[in-house]
Tab-separated table of C-alpha atoms in Angstrom:
chain	number	residue	atom	x	y	z
A	498	MET	CA	-77.930	32.197	29.602
A	499	GLN	CA	-74.907	30.798	27.765
A	500	GLN	CA	-73.017	28.025	29.540
A	501	HIS	CA	-69.234	28.406	29.547
A	502	GLN	CA	-67.003	25.643	28.244
A	503	ARG	CA	-64.208	24.472	30.563
A	504	ARG	CA	-61.005	24.067	28.566
A	505	GLU	CA	-57.902	22.106	29.487
A	506	VAL	CA	-54.391	23.555	29.111
A	507	GLN	CA	-53.820	21.686	25.843
A	508	ASP	CA	-57.057	23.127	24.437
A	509	TRP	CA	-55.819	26.640	25.266
A	510	LEU	CA	-52.435	25.938	23.697
A	511	ASN	CA	-54.217	24.814	20.537
A	512	LEU	CA	-56.318	27.988	20.531
A	513	PHE	CA	-53.231	30.189	20.972
A	514	GLU	CA	-51.604	28.450	18.010
A	515	GLN	CA	-54.771	28.780	15.899
A	516	GLN	CA	-54.918	32.500	16.661
A	517	LYS	CA	-51.274	32.912	15.688
A	518	GLN	CA	-51.745	30.963	12.443
A	519	SER	CA	-54.956	32.825	11.560
A	520	GLY	CA	-53.239	36.195	11.285
A	521	LEU	CA	-56.107	37.725	13.237
A	522	THR	CA	-55.618	39.874	16.286
A	523	ALA	CA	-56.456	38.193	19.571
A	524	VAL	CA	-59.573	40.338	19.846
A	525	ALA	CA	-60.799	39.414	16.358
A	526	PHE	CA	-59.972	35.746	16.876
A	527	CYS	CA	-61.825	35.684	20.207
A	528	ARG	CA	-64.834	37.373	18.667
A	529	GLN	CA	-64.847	34.805	15.852
A	530	GLN	CA	-64.490	31.870	18.294
A	531	GLN	CA	-66.895	33.387	20.826
A	532	ILE	CA	-64.248	33.440	23.550
A	533	ASN	CA	-64.156	36.121	26.220
A	534	VAL	CA	-61.110	38.249	25.382
A	535	GLN	CA	-60.200	38.822	29.021
A	536	THR	CA	-60.324	35.070	29.675
A	537	TYR	CA	-58.129	34.459	26.633
A	538	TYR	CA	-55.462	36.910	27.812
A	539	THR	CA	-55.655	35.657	31.417
A	540	ARG	CA	-55.257	32.007	30.440
A	541	ARG	CA	-52.401	32.859	28.057
A	542	ARG	CA	-50.573	34.716	30.840
A	543	ASP	CA	-51.215	32.004	33.424
A	544	ILE	CA	-50.053	29.197	31.150
A	545	ARG	CA	-46.910	31.115	30.173
A	546	LEU	CA	-46.134	31.699	33.855
A	547	GLN	CA	-46.672	28.036	34.664
A	548	ARG	CA	-44.338	26.968	31.884
A	549	THR	CA	-41.562	29.427	32.699
A	550	SER	CA	-41.617	29.684	36.483
A	551	SER	CA	-40.573	26.487	38.200
A	552	LYS	CA	-39.443	23.254	36.664
A	553	PHE	CA	-40.468	21.380	39.823
A	554	VAL	CA	-43.437	19.100	39.517
A	555	GLN	CA	-45.877	18.778	42.364
A	556	VAL	CA	-46.343	15.145	43.280
A	557	LYS	CA	-49.358	13.892	45.132
A	558	ARG	CA	-48.596	11.169	47.590
A	559	GLU	CA	-50.891	8.419	48.690
A	560	VAL	CA	-51.787	8.058	52.318
A	561	THR	CA	-51.291	4.485	53.405
A	562	LYS	CA	-52.468	2.727	56.515
A	563	VAL	CA	-49.540	1.779	58.720
A	564	GLU	CA	-49.857	-1.014	61.213
A	565	SER	CA	-47.468	-1.265	64.110
A	566	TYR	CA	-46.605	-4.313	66.136
A	567	THR	CA	-43.632	-5.757	68.008
A	568	GLU	CA	-42.095	-9.054	67.075
A	569	GLU	CA	-39.342	-10.820	68.949
A	570	THR	CA	-36.292	-11.384	66.772
A	571	ASP	CA	-32.707	-12.216	67.608
A	572	SER	CA	-31.720	-8.745	68.840
A	573	GLU	CA	-32.878	-7.113	65.617
A	574	LEU	CA	-35.581	-4.590	64.896
A	575	LEU	CA	-37.725	-5.431	61.876
A	576	LEU	CA	-39.550	-2.536	60.203
A	577	GLN	CA	-42.036	-3.558	57.550
A	578	LEU	CA	-44.273	-1.533	55.241
A	579	GLY	CA	-46.075	-3.504	52.574
A	580	ASN	CA	-43.474	-5.684	50.867
A	581	ALA	CA	-40.573	-3.536	52.057
A	582	GLN	CA	-38.572	-4.627	55.091
A	583	LEU	CA	-35.725	-3.046	57.006
A	584	THR	CA	-33.850	-4.981	59.679
A	585	VAL	CA	-31.531	-3.091	62.033
A	586	PRO	CA	-29.762	-4.113	65.231
A	587	THR	CA	-31.658	-3.189	68.397
A	588	ASN	CA	-28.736	-1.037	69.530
A	589	THR	CA	-29.187	1.261	66.482
A	590	ASN	CA	-29.452	4.930	67.396
A	591	PRO	CA	-33.197	5.663	67.637
A	592	HIS	CA	-32.684	9.136	66.150
A	593	TRP	CA	-31.257	7.509	63.017
A	594	VAL	CA	-34.261	5.179	62.801
A	595	ALA	CA	-36.628	8.142	63.253
A	596	THR	CA	-34.801	10.110	60.553
A	597	VAL	CA	-35.037	7.216	58.108
A	598	MET	CA	-38.734	6.686	58.865
A	599	LYS	CA	-39.459	10.402	58.475
A	600	ALA	CA	-37.651	10.481	55.117
A	601	LEU	CA	-39.589	7.448	53.901
A	602	ALA	CA	-42.859	9.021	54.980
A	603	GLU	CA	-42.293	12.128	52.851
């Protein structure tokens, strides 16, 4: 049984360009390169859709461990995450603090 080769997007782009430059039909090119024709057409469609649909990039975020503790300060609230610190007066609207923390967590 023949094992299938897993190709990256750039490999497919190179193959599409080779097929175009060869002057062969996609079917003939695939036969010559021993590529499944249906896979070739499917990958070409999928890659075109990926490149033309959305310009947004999906970003993976890291999950960090957050430690919580209370520290007495001169009527200020100190929020610290890693090297970042935010100091706000203790009379700051808690909804504002929650909104800021939620935005930072995203």
